[in-house]
Amino acid sequence: MENEFKKPTFELLEDTKPATIEDDSKEVGEKIVDILKKINISCTIKSYKRGGTYTSYICSIQLPSEFIDMKESIANNENPLKILNKFEEYIEDEIGLDNSVSFIIPKKGNEVEMQVSNKKITISGLKSKFSSKEFQEAPMYSLYIGEDVDRKPYIIDALQMPQMIMCGYTGTGKSVELASIILSLMLKCTPRDAKFLFVDPKCTEFDVYNESPYSLTREVIKDKEEFFRALDWLNSEMKRRMSLFSMYSKRDIVQYNEEWYMCMEYLPRIFVVIDEIADFVYEYEDEIKFKECVNKIASLSRATGIHFIVATQRPNCLNSTDIDKLFPTKISFRSDYSLNGEDPTKLCHFSEMYFSNYKEQKRLQTPYVTSDEIGKVCSYVKAENESNFDPLIEKQIHPISETPFDLGKNVLSDDIKSAIKISIGDDVEAGWISISKMQRAFGWGWPKAAKVFDQLKELHIYSDKNKYGQITLIISNEEAKKLCGKKSALKIYTLSKDMLQVLSVAQTYEDGILNNLKIQLGFGWKSARALNVLSLLKALPVFEYVDEDTLKIVGSKKDIQEIIDQAIIQ
C-alpha cells in the first residue's frame, strides 16, 4: 500500500564538512580599491560576505567627471554600472590572481555589488542542506538548487518552475545538479506523488535509477527511438489528463488531485529528466515537429503536471526564442552560451551557476554529492519497496524486439530453457533464479542475463521479484521440466493501441463487466469509438459477449496479462 512506502532520508548521505581556509576577502577588497584609485575611480567597501565560490562586496562608487561626460547612456553619477563593467578585465589583470570580477546589481544611490571569485573554494555536502530547517519545512515538490553567498539553501517549488534547462561545459556541475534535484523529490515525495522519466543518451549517468519505484519505465531511456516513443506517450498522457479534468470539471491537476477519490485516479506529477537533449534534437526526423511536440507538452505543464528538466552542453540546439518560451527556469554553469543574460565565462569554479526564473536571478553554488551516495539512496528505495511498472507504458516505450517465444515456431529459446533448468529446486529449497545466478552459471554479461531475466518473468511461472533480486518458481519442478521441452500453447493476438489500453484497465474491474459507459468515462472517448473497441475485444477468449454495449470478463487477470505480454501492437 502507498502509505507503507519507505522514503529515503538524508541520513543515507555522507557528512561533508566544508574545509577551513584562510579568509583573504578583506585583503582582496583593499587591493581592488587601490587598483580603482589608479584610474581615478573612488571606491569605498561598506560590507562584504564570503561565499563558497565568490565574495560579494557592497561598494560606494564615485566616478570622475571625464567618465560622466562619456555618452554611455548613463544619465548621472548614480548609475556607474555600465562604465565599471568596462574595467572588469583591467582589474582582473591587475589583481594578479585567477579571479573574475563582476560589477552587478545597482543598489541604492551610487552603491553597486562587486562579485569576486575566491582563489580557494569550499563545498558543502548535500546532507547538510537536506537536513536544514529550510528544506525540511519546504513544500512537497521542493527542489534544492544550491546555496547562496550566505551559505543558505536556495529552494524552489517545482509547481512554479515549471520547466528547467541548464547548460555548461563537461565537468562544470550539471550532473551533480541533476542528482540534487532528483534526490530532493525522492526525499519529499512517494512514487504516488512524483514519477520520473529518465533519458540518458550518454548512457553514463542514470543507470542507477533502473527499476526504481520512482521511475515510469523499468529501464532508463537511452536511444532516440525510445525517446521519440516516450514523447508520443507523454503527448497522449497529457491529452488523457486534460480529458479527465474536463470530464470532472477541474481546472488542473491540483484541483483534480484534491478530490481524486471522486474521480478516476490520483495523478502523479511526471518529471522528464534529460541529460543531453541536443543529441535528440539533431537526430529527430522532423526538428520542427519535435519542438512543436515539446512546446505543446511544456505549455500545458502547469495544468497537467508534466515537467521537463533538461541539461545540455549545446543549448544552441534550441534557439533563444524556444528556450525563453519552453524553459522559464534557467541555470548557466561555465559555458560560452548565456541562458539568462549573465556572462557564464565569469564562473571560474566547478559547481558555480547563474540561476534565473520568472521572479529573480541569483549566483549560486551546487552542493557536493558522490555517485556512491546516489547509489546508496537508490539501493535503499529498491530494497525496501516494490517497483510496479505499467505494462502499457513499458510496451509503448520499450517494445520487446525478441520475446521468449520464437513467433514462427512458438517454442522456448535455448537460453530460456537453460535458465529454467537452473531455477528448478529440490525437496528442501524452492526453485529460484536471479540475474547474478545466470551470470555465474553461464558466464553471461549483465545485459544478456538481465534480458533473459525479464523474459522469464513474462512466462508467468515465477513470483514477483523479492528485495534480493530473486524470482521463485510457482509451478512444480515436474511442470518446469516438461516446459523446457514443450511447445508453447499461447496464441499471439494483434491488438490496436485502443484495445491494449482497455485490456490493461479491464484487469482492475472487480465486477467482471466491461461496457460502453465504463470505456467512455475511463478514457474520455465518444460512444462510437468505445463501441468499436468492444466489437474488436469480443473476439478474445477472455471475454464473453452479452450485447453490443457489454462484455463479460471470463478470463483471469493472468490470462489477460498473457495476451497483453504476447500481443503484436498495430
GROMACS .gro file of C-alpha atoms in nm, residues 251-500:
model
  250
  251ARG     CA    1  -0.911   2.335  -1.378
  252ASP     CA    2  -0.582   2.149  -1.337
  253ILE     CA    3  -0.400   1.862  -1.163
  254VAL     CA    4  -0.405   2.044  -0.828
  255GLN     CA    5  -0.785   2.071  -0.825
  256TYR     CA    6  -0.824   1.719  -0.961
  257ASN     CA    7  -0.599   1.554  -0.700
  258GLU     CA    8  -0.768   1.743  -0.416
  259GLU     CA    9  -1.083   1.542  -0.490
  260TRP     CA   10  -0.929   1.244  -0.671
  261TYR     CA   11  -1.138   0.994  -0.473
  262MET     CA   12  -1.443   1.131  -0.657
  263CYS     CA   13  -1.268   1.096  -0.993
  264MET     CA   14  -1.090   0.812  -1.172
  265GLU     CA   15  -0.742   0.803  -1.015
  266TYR     CA   16  -0.474   1.003  -0.836
  267LEU     CA   17  -0.231   1.155  -1.086
  268PRO     CA   18   0.140   1.179  -1.003
  269ARG     CA   19   0.345   1.466  -1.139
  270ILE     CA   20   0.583   1.346  -1.409
  271PHE     CA   21   0.939   1.480  -1.425
  272VAL     CA   22   1.115   1.416  -1.757
  273VAL     CA   23   1.489   1.439  -1.683
  274ILE     CA   24   1.710   1.457  -1.994
  275ASP     CA   25   2.088   1.460  -1.958
  276GLU     CA   26   2.172   1.580  -2.311
  277ILE     CA   27   1.884   1.698  -2.523
  278ALA     CA   28   2.099   1.815  -2.817
  279ASP     CA   29   2.165   1.456  -2.927
  280PHE     CA   30   1.793   1.404  -2.983
  281VAL     CA   31   1.707   1.744  -3.131
  282TYR     CA   32   1.956   1.697  -3.414
  283GLU     CA   33   1.853   1.335  -3.478
  284TYR     CA   34   1.477   1.387  -3.481
  285GLU     CA   35   1.350   1.326  -3.836
  286ASP     CA   36   1.150   1.648  -3.824
  287GLU     CA   37   1.314   1.907  -3.598
  288ILE     CA   38   1.018   2.146  -3.624
  289LYS     CA   39   0.776   1.870  -3.531
  290PHE     CA   40   0.998   1.781  -3.233
  291LYS     CA   41   0.995   2.137  -3.099
  292GLU     CA   42   0.621   2.163  -3.154
  293CYS     CA   43   0.569   1.842  -2.957
  294VAL     CA   44   0.785   1.958  -2.664
  295ASN     CA   45   0.627   2.304  -2.680
  296LYS     CA   46   0.277   2.157  -2.663
  297ILE     CA   47   0.358   1.945  -2.358
  298ALA     CA   48   0.550   2.228  -2.191
  299SER     CA   49   0.275   2.483  -2.250
  300LEU     CA   50   0.026   2.269  -2.056
  301SER     CA   51   0.275   2.168  -1.789
  302ARG     CA   52   0.124   2.371  -1.507
  303ALA     CA   53  -0.218   2.222  -1.574
  304THR     CA   54  -0.122   1.859  -1.639
  305GLY     CA   55   0.176   1.819  -1.404
  306ILE     CA   56   0.434   1.718  -1.667
  307HIS     CA   57   0.771   1.891  -1.616
  308PHE     CA   58   1.091   1.889  -1.825
  309ILE     CA   59   1.433   1.920  -1.657
  310VAL     CA   60   1.691   1.935  -1.934
  311ALA     CA   61   2.072   1.952  -1.932
  312THR     CA   62   2.293   2.019  -2.234
  313GLN     CA   63   2.640   2.131  -2.340
  314ARG     CA   64   2.489   2.274  -2.659
  315PRO     CA   65   2.190   2.495  -2.581
  316ASN     CA   66   2.218   2.642  -2.930
  317CYS     CA   67   2.033   2.328  -3.046
  318LEU     CA   68   1.732   2.535  -2.940
  319ASN     CA   69   1.723   2.898  -3.045
  320SER     CA   70   1.680   3.169  -2.783
  321THR     CA   71   1.310   3.209  -2.863
  322ASP     CA   72   1.248   2.838  -2.800
  323ILE     CA   73   1.443   2.849  -2.472
  324ASP     CA   74   1.256   3.153  -2.342
  325LYS     CA   75   0.923   3.004  -2.445
  326LEU     CA   76   0.978   2.648  -2.320
  327PHE     CA   77   1.205   2.692  -2.018
  328PRO     CA   78   1.125   2.983  -1.785
  329THR     CA   79   1.372   2.846  -1.528
  330LYS     CA   80   1.736   2.853  -1.645
  331ILE     CA   81   2.074   2.755  -1.498
  332SER     CA   82   2.405   2.853  -1.659
  333PHE     CA   83   2.726   2.684  -1.549
  334ARG     CA   84   3.057   2.789  -1.707
  335SER     CA   85   2.988   2.799  -2.080
  336ASP     CA   86   3.020   3.009  -2.394
  337TYR     CA   87   2.642   3.041  -2.405
  338SER     CA   88   2.442   3.264  -2.175
  339LEU     CA   89   2.089   3.149  -2.092
  340ASN     CA   90   1.997   3.435  -1.862
  341GLY     CA   91   2.189   3.744  -1.971
  342GLU     CA   92   2.487   3.699  -1.737
  343ASP     CA   93   2.835   3.614  -1.864
  344PRO     CA   94   2.897   3.247  -1.766
  345THR     CA   95   3.268   3.277  -1.852
  346LYS     CA   96   3.293   3.473  -1.524
  347LEU     CA   97   3.221   3.148  -1.337
  348CYS     CA   98   3.569   3.021  -1.254
  349HIS     CA   99   3.491   2.716  -1.043
  350PHE     CA  100   3.316   2.380  -1.061
  351SER     CA  101   2.964   2.397  -0.917
  352GLU     CA  102   2.913   2.773  -0.978
  353MET     CA  103   2.597   2.877  -1.160
  354TYR     CA  104   2.375   3.165  -1.258
  355PHE     CA  105   2.014   3.080  -1.180
  356SER     CA  106   1.713   3.271  -1.310
  357ASN     CA  107   1.338   3.224  -1.315
  358TYR     CA  108   1.029   3.438  -1.360
  359LYS     CA  109   1.095   3.643  -1.045
  360GLU     CA  110   1.470   3.667  -0.973
  361GLN     CA  111   1.828   3.598  -1.079
  362LYS     CA  112   2.099   3.470  -0.845
  363ARG     CA  113   2.454   3.339  -0.840
  364LEU     CA  114   2.455   3.004  -0.659
  365GLN     CA  115   2.672   2.704  -0.585
  366THR     CA  116   2.553   2.348  -0.634
  367PRO     CA  117   2.618   2.103  -0.345
  368TYR     CA  118   2.858   1.810  -0.348
  369VAL     CA  119   2.716   1.457  -0.376
  370THR     CA  120   2.905   1.143  -0.482
  371SER     CA  121   2.788   0.861  -0.708
  372ASP     CA  122   2.820   0.628  -0.405
  373GLU     CA  123   2.570   0.842  -0.211
  374ILE     CA  124   2.327   0.842  -0.504
  375GLY     CA  125   2.365   0.464  -0.534
  376LYS     CA  126   2.303   0.420  -0.161
  377VAL     CA  127   1.976   0.614  -0.176
  378CYS     CA  128   1.856   0.425  -0.485
  379SER     CA  129   1.954   0.086  -0.341
  380TYR     CA  130   1.760   0.163  -0.022
  381VAL     CA  131   1.448   0.262  -0.215
  382LYS     CA  132   1.460  -0.053  -0.431
  383ALA     CA  133   1.537  -0.286  -0.140
  384GLU     CA  134   1.266  -0.153   0.092
  385ASN     CA  135   0.985  -0.109  -0.161
  386GLU     CA  136   0.823  -0.285  -0.455
  387SER     CA  137   0.859  -0.146  -0.806
  388ASN     CA  138   0.548  -0.153  -1.024
  389PHE     CA  139   0.561  -0.064  -1.392
  390ASP     CA  140   0.259  -0.006  -1.612
  391PRO     CA  141   0.274  -0.272  -1.888
  392LEU     CA  142   0.107  -0.034  -2.134
  393ILE     CA  143   0.378   0.230  -2.085
  394GLU     CA  144   0.653  -0.034  -2.099
  395LYS     CA  145   0.514  -0.181  -2.418
  396GLN     CA  146   0.486   0.158  -2.590
  397ILE     CA  147   0.829   0.293  -2.489
  398HIS     CA  148   1.032  -0.028  -2.460
  399PRO     CA  149   0.871  -0.273  -2.706
  400ILE     CA  150   1.029  -0.616  -2.679
  401SER     CA  151   1.207  -0.695  -3.003
  402GLU     CA  152   1.283  -1.053  -2.902
  403THR     CA  153   1.026  -1.242  -2.698
  404PRO     CA  154   1.083  -1.566  -2.506
  405PHE     CA  155   0.895  -1.737  -2.789
  406ASP     CA  156   1.005  -1.772  -3.148
  407LEU     CA  157   0.685  -1.645  -3.315
  408GLY     CA  158   0.743  -1.872  -3.612
  409LYS     CA  159   0.800  -2.197  -3.421
  410ASN     CA  160   0.632  -2.090  -3.096
  411VAL     CA  161   0.892  -2.265  -2.876
  412LEU     CA  162   1.111  -2.151  -2.587
  413SER     CA  163   1.461  -2.035  -2.676
  414ASP     CA  164   1.765  -2.235  -2.561
  415ASP     CA  165   1.865  -1.954  -2.323
  416ILE     CA  166   1.522  -1.960  -2.158
  417LYS     CA  167   1.531  -2.341  -2.125
  418SER     CA  168   1.878  -2.327  -1.968
  419ALA     CA  169   1.767  -2.061  -1.721
  420ILE     CA  170   1.456  -2.258  -1.620
  421LYS     CA  171   1.667  -2.570  -1.562
  422ILE     CA  172   1.899  -2.399  -1.313
  423SER     CA  173   1.600  -2.245  -1.136
  424ILE     CA  174   1.442  -2.584  -1.057
  425GLY     CA  175   1.457  -2.651  -0.683
  426ASP     CA  176   1.467  -2.967  -0.474
  427ASP     CA  177   1.280  -3.121  -0.182
  428VAL     CA  178   1.440  -2.876   0.062
  429GLU     CA  179   1.457  -2.545  -0.125
  430ALA     CA  180   1.213  -2.388  -0.369
  431GLY     CA  181   1.344  -2.312  -0.715
  432TRP     CA  182   1.461  -1.957  -0.783
  433ILE     CA  183   1.658  -1.754  -1.034
  434SER     CA  184   1.831  -1.413  -1.040
  435ILE     CA  185   2.047  -1.215  -1.280
  436SER     CA  186   2.365  -1.287  -1.082
  437LYS     CA  187   2.283  -1.661  -1.069
  438MET     CA  188   2.269  -1.674  -1.450
  439GLN     CA  189   2.590  -1.474  -1.478
  440ARG     CA  190   2.770  -1.721  -1.253
  441ALA     CA  191   2.620  -2.031  -1.415
  442PHE     CA  192   2.664  -1.938  -1.782
  443GLY     CA  193   2.932  -1.668  -1.780
  444TRP     CA  194   2.689  -1.420  -1.936
  445GLY     CA  195   2.737  -1.047  -1.915
  446TRP     CA  196   2.483  -0.834  -1.727
  447PRO     CA  197   2.289  -0.715  -2.038
  448LYS     CA  198   2.217  -1.069  -2.161
  449ALA     CA  199   2.136  -1.202  -1.814
  450ALA     CA  200   1.904  -0.908  -1.745
  451LYS     CA  201   1.727  -0.958  -2.079
  452VAL     CA  202   1.667  -1.331  -2.015
  453PHE     CA  203   1.555  -1.247  -1.660
  454ASP     CA  204   1.286  -1.012  -1.797
  455GLN     CA  205   1.177  -1.280  -2.044
  456LEU     CA  206   1.145  -1.536  -1.764
  457LYS     CA  207   0.916  -1.303  -1.572
  458GLU     CA  208   0.689  -1.277  -1.877
  459LEU     CA  209   0.626  -1.654  -1.868
  460HIS     CA  210   0.418  -1.604  -1.551
  461ILE     CA  211   0.563  -1.914  -1.387
  462TYR     CA  212   0.761  -1.712  -1.131
  463SER     CA  213   0.667  -1.496  -0.834
  464ASP     CA  214   0.731  -1.124  -0.818
  465LYS     CA  215   1.091  -1.019  -0.756
  466ASN     CA  216   1.193  -1.000  -0.389
  467LYS     CA  217   1.430  -0.746  -0.234
  468TYR     CA  218   1.728  -0.972  -0.315
  469GLY     CA  219   1.650  -0.960  -0.687
  470GLN     CA  220   1.524  -1.322  -0.699
  471ILE     CA  221   1.208  -1.469  -0.852
  472THR     CA  222   1.076  -1.805  -0.731
  473LEU     CA  223   0.910  -2.082  -0.933
  474ILE     CA  224   0.537  -2.102  -0.865
  475ILE     CA  225   0.487  -2.421  -1.065
  476SER     CA  226   0.609  -2.767  -0.968
  477ASN     CA  227   0.955  -2.896  -1.062
  478GLU     CA  228   0.791  -3.158  -1.287
  479GLU     CA  229   0.592  -2.891  -1.474
  480ALA     CA  230   0.905  -2.680  -1.517
  481LYS     CA  231   1.099  -2.977  -1.659
  482LYS     CA  232   0.817  -3.051  -1.906
  483LEU     CA  233   0.804  -2.684  -2.010
  484CYS     CA  234   1.166  -2.694  -2.121
  485GLY     CA  235   1.078  -2.943  -2.394
  486LYS     CA  236   0.719  -2.842  -2.466
  487LYS     CA  237   0.585  -2.612  -2.732
  488SER     CA  238   0.403  -2.303  -2.612
  489ALA     CA  239   0.027  -2.312  -2.636
  490LEU     CA  240  -0.008  -1.935  -2.620
  491LYS     CA  241  -0.170  -1.770  -2.918
  492ILE     CA  242  -0.034  -1.436  -3.039
  493TYR     CA  243  -0.301  -1.168  -3.090
  494THR     CA  244  -0.279  -0.846  -3.289
  495LEU     CA  245  -0.416  -0.552  -3.089
  496SER     CA  246  -0.470  -0.185  -3.162
  497LYS     CA  247  -0.347   0.074  -2.910
  498ASP     CA  248  -0.707   0.139  -2.807
  499MET     CA  249  -0.763  -0.232  -2.744
  500LEU     CA  250  -0.443  -0.253  -2.542
   0.00000   0.00000   0.00000
